[in-house]
PDB file of C-alpha atoms in Angstrom:
ATOM      1  CA  PHE M   1     -41.454 -13.790 -15.676  1.00 84.00           C
ATOM      2  CA  TRP M   2     -44.062 -13.093 -13.008  1.00 82.00           C
ATOM      3  CA  LYS M   3     -41.328 -12.643 -10.397  1.00 88.00           C
ATOM      4  CA  LEU M   4     -39.770  -9.990 -12.575  1.00 93.00           C
ATOM      5  CA  CYS M   5     -43.120  -8.304 -12.864  1.00 95.00           C
ATOM      6  CA  GLU M   6     -43.557  -7.664  -9.171  1.00 86.00           C
ATOM      7  CA  VAL M   7     -40.228  -8.186  -7.327  1.00 88.00           C
ATOM      8  CA  GLN M   8     -37.583  -6.367  -9.353  1.00 90.00           C
ATOM      9  CA  GLU M   9     -37.389  -2.614  -8.969  1.00 94.00           C
ATOM     10  CA  PRO M  10     -38.180  -0.603 -12.112  1.00 96.00           C
ATOM     11  CA  SER M  11     -35.107  -0.330 -14.346  1.00 96.00           C
ATOM     12  CA  LEU M  12     -33.276   3.007 -14.265  1.00 96.00           C
ATOM     13  CA  ALA M  13     -31.802   4.855 -17.195  1.00 98.00           C
ATOM     14  CA  VAL M  14     -28.157   4.219 -17.843  1.00 97.00           C
ATOM     15  CA  ARG M  15     -27.901   7.584 -19.692  1.00 98.00           C
ATOM     16  CA  LYS M  16     -30.214  10.186 -21.318  1.00 98.00           C
ATOM     17  CA  ILE M  17     -30.177  11.883 -24.722  1.00 98.00           C
ATOM     18  CA  THR M  18     -32.110  14.849 -26.041  1.00 98.00           C
ATOM     19  CA  LEU M  19     -33.830  14.107 -29.389  1.00 98.00           C
ATOM     20  CA  ARG M  20     -34.355  16.586 -32.201  1.00 96.00           C
ATOM     21  CA  SER M  21     -38.026  16.808 -31.163  1.00 95.00           C
ATOM     22  CA  GLY M  22     -36.870  18.135 -27.784  1.00 97.00           C
ATOM     23  CA  HIS M  23     -37.990  14.960 -25.967  1.00 97.00           C
ATOM     24  CA  VAL M  24     -35.518  13.301 -23.641  1.00 98.00           C
ATOM     25  CA  ALA M  25     -34.990   9.600 -24.224  1.00 98.00           C
ATOM     26  CA  GLU M  26     -33.991   7.513 -21.258  1.00 98.00           C
ATOM     27  CA  ILE M  27     -31.699   4.737 -22.381  1.00 98.00           C
ATOM     28  CA  ILE M  28     -32.634   1.802 -20.200  1.00 98.00           C
ATOM     29  CA  ARG M  29     -30.539  -0.874 -22.010  1.00 97.00           C
ATOM     30  CA  GLU M  30     -27.884  -0.288 -24.578  1.00 97.00           C
ATOM     31  CA  VAL M  31     -27.862  -3.641 -26.524  1.00 96.00           C
ATOM     32  CA  PRO M  32     -30.363  -4.400 -27.884  1.00 95.00           C
ATOM     33  CA  LEU M  33     -31.484  -0.860 -27.408  1.00 97.00           C
ATOM     34  CA  VAL M  34     -34.406  -0.170 -25.029  1.00 98.00           C
ATOM     35  CA  ALA M  35     -35.414   3.486 -24.523  1.00 98.00           C
ATOM     36  CA  ALA M  36     -38.256   5.390 -22.892  1.00 98.00           C
ATOM     37  CA  VAL M  37     -39.691   8.776 -23.598  1.00 98.00           C
ATOM     38  CA  ARG M  38     -41.776  10.035 -20.691  1.00 98.00           C
ATOM     39  CA  GLY M  39     -44.805  12.095 -21.567  1.00 98.00           C
ATOM     40  CA  PHE M  40     -44.425  11.554 -25.296  1.00 98.00           C
ATOM     41  CA  MET M  41     -48.139  11.915 -25.825  1.00 97.00           C
ATOM     42  CA  ASN M  42     -50.113  14.489 -23.719  1.00 97.00           C
ATOM     43  CA  ALA M  43     -53.492  13.881 -22.220  1.00 97.00           C
ATOM     44  CA  SER M  44     -55.299  15.660 -25.104  1.00 96.00           C
ATOM     45  CA  ALA M  45     -53.665  13.544 -27.792  1.00 96.00           C
ATOM     46  CA  CYS M  46     -54.238  10.361 -25.831  1.00 97.00           C
ATOM     47  CA  GLU M  47     -57.938  11.333 -25.426  1.00 97.00           C
ATOM     48  CA  SER M  48     -58.235  11.942 -29.163  1.00 97.00           C
ATOM     49  CA  MET M  49     -56.573   8.589 -29.982  1.00 97.00           C
ATOM     50  CA  MET M  50     -58.698   6.742 -27.503  1.00 96.00           C
ATOM     51  CA  GLY M  51     -61.767   8.352 -29.065  1.00 95.00           C
ATOM     52  CA  LEU M  52     -61.003   6.506 -32.303  1.00 95.00           C
ATOM     53  CA  VAL M  53     -61.599   3.181 -30.568  1.00 93.00           C
ATOM     54  CA  ASN M  54     -64.997   1.795 -29.598  1.00 88.00           C
ATOM     55  CA  LYS M  55     -64.166  -0.546 -26.738  1.00 84.00           C
ATOM     56  CA  ASP M  56     -67.466  -2.345 -27.139  1.00 82.00           C
ATOM     57  CA  GLU M  57     -66.271  -3.489 -30.651  1.00 82.00           C
ATOM     58  CA  LEU M  58     -62.866  -4.769 -29.636  1.00 89.00           C
ATOM     59  CA  ALA M  59     -61.931  -8.354 -30.590  1.00 83.00           C
ATOM     60  CA  ARG M  60     -59.790 -10.892 -28.706  1.00 77.00           C
ATOM     61  CA  ALA M  61     -56.166 -10.528 -29.813  1.00 68.00           C
ATOM     62  CA  GLN M  62     -54.785 -13.162 -32.164  1.00 55.00           C
ATOM     63  CA  VAL M  63     -51.310 -14.750 -32.569  1.00 53.00           C
ATOM     64  CA  GLY M  64     -49.711 -16.054 -35.657  1.00 50.00           C
ATOM     65  CA  THR M  65     -49.958 -19.746 -36.389  1.00 48.00           C
ATOM     66  CA  GLY M  66     -47.694 -19.958 -39.438  1.00 52.00           C
ATOM     67  CA  GLY M  67     -48.557 -19.760 -43.129  1.00 55.00           C
ATOM     68  CA  GLY M  68     -50.360 -16.448 -42.582  1.00 53.00           C
ATOM     69  CA  GLY M  69     -52.939 -17.885 -40.227  1.00 47.00           C
ATOM     70  CA  THR M  70     -53.933 -16.568 -36.746  1.00 48.00           C
ATOM     71  CA  SER M  71     -55.807 -17.776 -33.726  1.00 50.00           C
ATOM     72  CA  SER M  72     -56.696 -16.676 -30.209  1.00 52.00           C
ATOM     73  CA  SER M  73     -54.347 -17.862 -27.501  1.00 59.00           C
ATOM     74  CA  ASP M  74     -54.140 -17.823 -23.677  1.00 68.00           C
ATOM     75  CA  SER M  75     -50.604 -16.349 -24.142  1.00 70.00           C
ATOM     76  CA  ARG M  76     -52.135 -13.119 -25.352  1.00 70.00           C
ATOM     77  CA  GLU M  77     -54.993 -12.099 -23.120  1.00 82.00           C
ATOM     78  CA  THR M  78     -56.016  -8.688 -24.402  1.00 90.00           C
ATOM     79  CA  LEU M  79     -58.556  -6.949 -26.647  1.00 92.00           C
ATOM     80  CA  THR M  80     -57.427  -5.296 -29.844  1.00 92.00           C
ATOM     81  CA  ARG M  81     -58.239  -3.281 -32.983  1.00 93.00           C
ATOM     82  CA  ASN M  82     -56.060  -2.048 -35.792  1.00 95.00           C
ATOM     83  CA  LEU M  83     -55.989   1.646 -36.777  1.00 96.00           C
ATOM     84  CA  PHE M  84     -54.977   2.353 -40.367  1.00 97.00           C
ATOM     85  CA  VAL M  85     -53.149   5.583 -41.118  1.00 97.00           C
ATOM     86  CA  ASP M  86     -53.870   7.780 -44.123  1.00 96.00           C
ATOM     87  CA  TRP M  87     -50.539   9.584 -44.586  1.00 96.00           C
ATOM     88  CA  ASP M  88     -52.139  12.272 -46.720  1.00 96.00           C
ATOM     89  CA  SER M  89     -54.625  13.426 -44.085  1.00 95.00           C
ATOM     90  CA  ASP M  90     -54.069  16.039 -41.381  1.00 95.00           C
ATOM     91  CA  VAL M  91     -55.762  14.377 -38.495  1.00 95.00           C
ATOM     92  CA  VAL M  92     -54.530  13.396 -35.014  1.00 95.00           C
ATOM     93  CA  LYS M  93     -53.877   9.802 -35.907  1.00 97.00           C
ATOM     94  CA  THR M  94     -51.566  10.807 -38.770  1.00 97.00           C
ATOM     95  CA  ARG M  95     -49.822  13.497 -36.744  1.00 97.00           C
ATOM     96  CA  VAL M  96     -49.151  11.101 -33.843  1.00 97.00           C
ATOM     97  CA  SER M  97     -47.881   8.429 -36.300  1.00 98.00           C
ATOM     98  CA  VAL M  98     -45.460  10.948 -37.934  1.00 98.00           C
ATOM     99  CA  ARG M  99     -44.024  11.823 -34.529  1.00 97.00           C
ATOM    100  CA  MET M 100     -43.680   8.067 -33.595  1.00 98.00           C
ATOM    101  CA  PHE M 101     -41.947   7.233 -36.886  1.00 98.00           C
ATOM    102  CA  ASP M 102     -39.601  10.216 -36.691  1.00 98.00           C
ATOM    103  CA  LEU M 103     -38.645   9.398 -33.136  1.00 98.00           C
ATOM    104  CA  ALA M 104     -38.162   5.707 -33.954  1.00 98.00           C
ATOM    105  CA  SER M 105     -35.969   6.650 -36.992  1.00 98.00           C
ATOM    106  CA  GLU M 106     -33.752   8.794 -34.802  1.00 98.00           C
ATOM    107  CA  LEU M 107     -33.336   6.049 -32.142  1.00 98.00           C
ATOM    108  CA  LEU M 108     -32.797   3.367 -34.802  1.00 96.00           C
ATOM    109  CA  GLY M 109     -30.285   5.504 -36.695  1.00 95.00           C
ATOM    110  CA  GLU M 110     -32.038   4.910 -40.026  1.00 94.00           C
ATOM    111  CA  LYS M 111     -34.922   6.642 -41.741  1.00 96.00           C
ATOM    112  CA  ILE M 112     -38.031   4.393 -41.466  1.00 96.00           C
ATOM    113  CA  PRO M 113     -40.400   4.894 -44.435  1.00 96.00           C
ATOM    114  CA  TYR M 114     -43.995   5.869 -43.667  1.00 96.00           C
ATOM    115  CA  GLU M 115     -45.493   3.862 -46.477  1.00 94.00           C
ATOM    116  CA  GLY M 116     -45.812   0.075 -46.540  1.00 94.00           C
ATOM    117  CA  GLN M 117     -46.102  -0.264 -42.756  1.00 97.00           C
ATOM    118  CA  GLU M 118     -48.481  -2.199 -40.531  1.00 97.00           C
ATOM    119  CA  PRO M 119     -51.401  -0.330 -38.896  1.00 97.00           C
ATOM    120  CA  ILE M 120     -51.265   0.892 -35.309  1.00 98.00           C
ATOM    121  CA  ASN M 121     -52.318  -1.946 -33.053  1.00 96.00           C
ATOM    122  CA  PHE M 122     -54.492  -0.836 -30.096  1.00 96.00           C
ATOM    123  CA  LEU M 123     -54.466  -3.189 -27.124  1.00 96.00           C
ATOM    124  CA  HIS M 124     -56.780  -2.952 -24.103  1.00 96.00           C
ATOM    125  CA  TYR M 125     -56.087  -4.955 -20.950  1.00 96.00           C
ATOM    126  CA  LEU M 126     -58.681  -5.583 -18.275  1.00 94.00           C
ATOM    127  CA  PRO M 127     -57.756  -6.792 -14.731  1.00 95.00           C
ATOM    128  CA  GLY M 128     -56.232 -10.308 -15.055  1.00 94.00           C
ATOM    129  CA  TYR M 129     -55.155  -9.785 -18.675  1.00 94.00           C
ATOM    130  CA  GLU M 130     -51.568 -10.250 -19.693  1.00 95.00           C
ATOM    131  CA  TYR M 131     -49.357 -10.978 -22.714  1.00 94.00           C
ATOM    132  CA  LYS M 132     -46.850 -13.688 -21.981  1.00 94.00           C
ATOM    133  CA  PRO M 133     -43.185 -13.606 -23.183  1.00 95.00           C
ATOM    134  CA  HIS M 134     -42.799 -13.272 -26.914  1.00 94.00           C
ATOM    135  CA  THR M 135     -40.683 -11.462 -29.537  1.00 95.00           C
ATOM    136  CA  ASP M 136     -42.058  -9.175 -32.212  1.00 95.00           C
ATOM    137  CA  GLY M 137     -39.684 -10.050 -35.036  1.00 93.00           C
ATOM    138  CA  ARG M 138     -36.075 -10.823 -35.932  1.00 84.00           C
ATOM    139  CA  GLY M 139     -35.227  -8.181 -38.544  1.00 73.00           C
ATOM    140  CA  GLU M 140     -33.098 -10.542 -40.544  1.00 70.00           C
ATOM    141  CA  ALA M 141     -34.396  -9.866 -44.020  1.00 72.00           C
ATOM    142  CA  LEU M 142     -35.559  -6.909 -46.170  1.00 82.00           C
ATOM    143  CA  GLY M 143     -39.155  -5.935 -45.343  1.00 87.00           C
ATOM    144  CA  LYS M 144     -39.176  -7.590 -41.905  1.00 92.00           C
ATOM    145  CA  ARG M 145     -39.808  -5.885 -38.595  1.00 95.00           C
ATOM    146  CA  VAL M 146     -36.801  -4.166 -37.008  1.00 96.00           C
ATOM    147  CA  ALA M 147     -38.233  -2.237 -34.015  1.00 97.00           C
ATOM    148  CA  THR M 148     -41.296  -1.568 -31.924  1.00 98.00           C
ATOM    149  CA  THR M 149     -42.811   1.328 -30.064  1.00 98.00           C
ATOM    150  CA  LEU M 150     -45.522   1.141 -27.354  1.00 98.00           C
ATOM    151  CA  VAL M 151     -47.425   4.287 -26.257  1.00 98.00           C
ATOM    152  CA  TYR M 152     -49.302   3.837 -23.024  1.00 98.00           C
ATOM    153  CA  CYS M 153     -52.441   5.978 -23.028  1.00 98.00           C
ATOM    154  CA  GLU M 154     -53.900   4.261 -20.002  1.00 97.00           C
ATOM    155  CA  ALA M 155     -51.468   2.921 -17.389  1.00 98.00           C
ATOM    156  CA  ALA M 156     -52.679   0.281 -14.949  1.00 97.00           C
ATOM    157  CA  GLU M 157     -52.952   1.503 -11.352  1.00 96.00           C
ATOM    158  CA  LYS M 158     -51.296  -1.759 -10.261  1.00 96.00           C
ATOM    159  CA  GLY M 159     -49.558  -4.381 -12.428  1.00 96.00           C
ATOM    160  CA  GLY M 160     -49.231  -4.052 -16.172  1.00 97.00           C
ATOM    161  CA  ALA M 161     -45.473  -3.343 -16.406  1.00 98.00           C
ATOM    162  CA  THR M 162     -43.533  -4.321 -19.513  1.00 98.00           C
ATOM    163  CA  VAL M 163     -40.662  -6.655 -18.855  1.00 98.00           C
ATOM    164  CA  PHE M 164     -37.816  -8.212 -20.763  1.00 97.00           C
ATOM    165  CA  PRO M 165     -37.211 -11.473 -18.948  1.00 96.00           C
ATOM    166  CA  VAL M 166     -33.909 -12.420 -20.371  1.00 93.00           C
ATOM    167  CA  GLU M 167     -30.814 -13.684 -18.517  1.00 85.00           C
ATOM    168  CA  GLY M 168     -28.450 -11.645 -16.404  1.00 83.00           C
ATOM    169  CA  SER M 169     -28.032  -7.906 -16.781  1.00 82.00           C
ATOM    170  CA  LYS M 170     -30.302  -7.799 -19.856  1.00 89.00           C
ATOM    171  CA  LYS M 171     -33.396  -7.953 -17.724  1.00 95.00           C
ATOM    172  CA  VAL M 172     -35.629  -4.853 -17.877  1.00 97.00           C
ATOM    173  CA  ARG M 173     -38.793  -3.880 -15.952  1.00 97.00           C
ATOM    174  CA  PHE M 174     -40.528  -0.701 -17.300  1.00 98.00           C
ATOM    175  CA  VAL M 175     -43.375   0.769 -15.299  1.00 97.00           C
ATOM    176  CA  PRO M 176     -45.149   3.370 -17.458  1.00 98.00           C
ATOM    177  CA  SER M 177     -47.263   6.327 -16.754  1.00 98.00           C
ATOM    178  CA  ALA M 178     -49.996   7.578 -19.058  1.00 98.00           C
ATOM    179  CA  GLY M 179     -48.494   9.117 -22.157  1.00 98.00           C
ATOM    180  CA  ASP M 180     -45.082   7.380 -21.961  1.00 98.00           C
ATOM    181  CA  LEU M 181     -43.488   5.727 -24.966  1.00 98.00           C
ATOM    182  CA  LEU M 182     -41.240   2.680 -24.928  1.00 98.00           C
ATOM    183  CA  PHE M 183     -38.919   1.879 -27.942  1.00 98.00           C
ATOM    184  CA  PHE M 184     -36.846  -1.180 -28.589  1.00 98.00           C
ATOM    185  CA  LYS M 185     -34.882  -2.459 -31.564  1.00 96.00           C
ATOM    186  CA  TYR M 186     -34.176  -6.076 -32.321  1.00 96.00           C
ATOM    187  CA  ALA M 187     -30.605  -6.086 -33.646  1.00 93.00           C
ATOM    188  CA  PRO M 188     -28.020  -7.315 -32.963  1.00 94.00           C
ATOM    189  CA  ARG M 189     -29.611 -10.035 -30.741  1.00 93.00           C
ATOM    190  CA  PRO M 190     -33.378 -10.448 -31.414  1.00 94.00           C
ATOM    191  CA  ALA M 191     -33.651 -13.137 -28.786  1.00 94.00           C
ATOM    192  CA  ASP M 192     -32.819 -10.532 -26.127  1.00 95.00           C
ATOM    193  CA  THR M 193     -35.954  -8.664 -27.064  1.00 96.00           C
ATOM    194  CA  LEU M 194     -38.166 -11.327 -25.459  1.00 96.00           C
ATOM    195  CA  HIS M 195     -40.731  -9.244 -23.567  1.00 97.00           C
ATOM    196  CA  ALA M 196     -44.062  -9.529 -21.863  1.00 97.00           C
ATOM    197  CA  ALA M 197     -46.970  -7.441 -20.609  1.00 97.00           C
ATOM    198  CA  CYS M 198     -47.301  -8.284 -16.855  1.00 97.00           C
ATOM    199  CA  PRO M 199     -50.829  -9.136 -15.548  1.00 96.00           C
ATOM    200  CA  VAL M 200     -52.975  -6.137 -14.866  1.00 97.00           C
ATOM    201  CA  ILE M 201     -54.068  -6.254 -11.219  1.00 96.00           C
ATOM    202  CA  GLN M 202     -55.947  -2.946 -11.096  1.00 96.00           C
ATOM    203  CA  GLY M 203     -56.598  -1.266 -14.378  1.00 86.00           C
ATOM    204  CA  PRO M 204     -57.379  -0.748 -17.142  1.00 94.00           C
ATOM    205  CA  LYS M 205     -54.337  -0.451 -19.425  1.00 97.00           C
ATOM    206  CA  SER M 206     -54.432   0.634 -23.102  1.00 97.00           C
ATOM    207  CA  THR M 207     -51.473   0.849 -25.487  1.00 98.00           C
ATOM    208  CA  PHE M 208     -50.874   1.788 -29.103  1.00 98.00           C
ATOM    209  CA  THR M 209     -48.243  -0.412 -30.681  1.00 98.00           C
ATOM    210  CA  GLN M 210     -46.421   0.282 -33.886  1.00 98.00           C
ATOM    211  CA  TRP M 211     -44.051  -2.203 -35.540  1.00 98.00           C
ATOM    212  CA  TYR M 212     -41.541  -0.828 -37.969  1.00 97.00           C
ATOM    213  CA  ARG M 213     -40.296  -2.468 -41.153  1.00 96.00           C
ATOM    214  CA  MET M 214     -37.401  -1.444 -43.403  1.00 92.00           C
ATOM    215  CA  GLY M 215     -37.419  -1.887 -47.168  1.00 77.00           C
TER     216      GLY M 215
END
């Protein structure tokens, strides 16, 4: 996937749609859907969200090992922290989450419930860090993940693109700017949502990831 990271030109939108929020979603791939919203989070909101994270207290990211266990892995070179949302509070974290969920619901075509979800996963990449190809879920059963959003509050100066290294015309290379959001759903072919965070060459890069579950 490293060739895709650096050689292929950034993927262009095949069409654009205006969402109820007024944001414009760039449809990069139709099936399974991959869409970008440029400038979803402004500099002030990103600064407030980043202020919730003490980078000195970040832990090495873990991967699932089956049976509910996790361990660190060279496939996921990043630092992380979970941010839990109190849906009854009126704070920036909750307001941002409501906007993300409502946008994801519109793109998914189904109302995603706020409650019973995973926390926001903050990921911080230093130069040399990457997240090798993986999928986030398969969406095949009630309560499983069905879609993902990434909000990039720090975009790497060089490297750090998000790529979908699948065969043929399904390949995607997304090069974000600070504040951009990337959405992708898993159905109808979860295997085609294989994606990776390209190595950061000159950084840093910071993202807020939200996985969405139905039921």
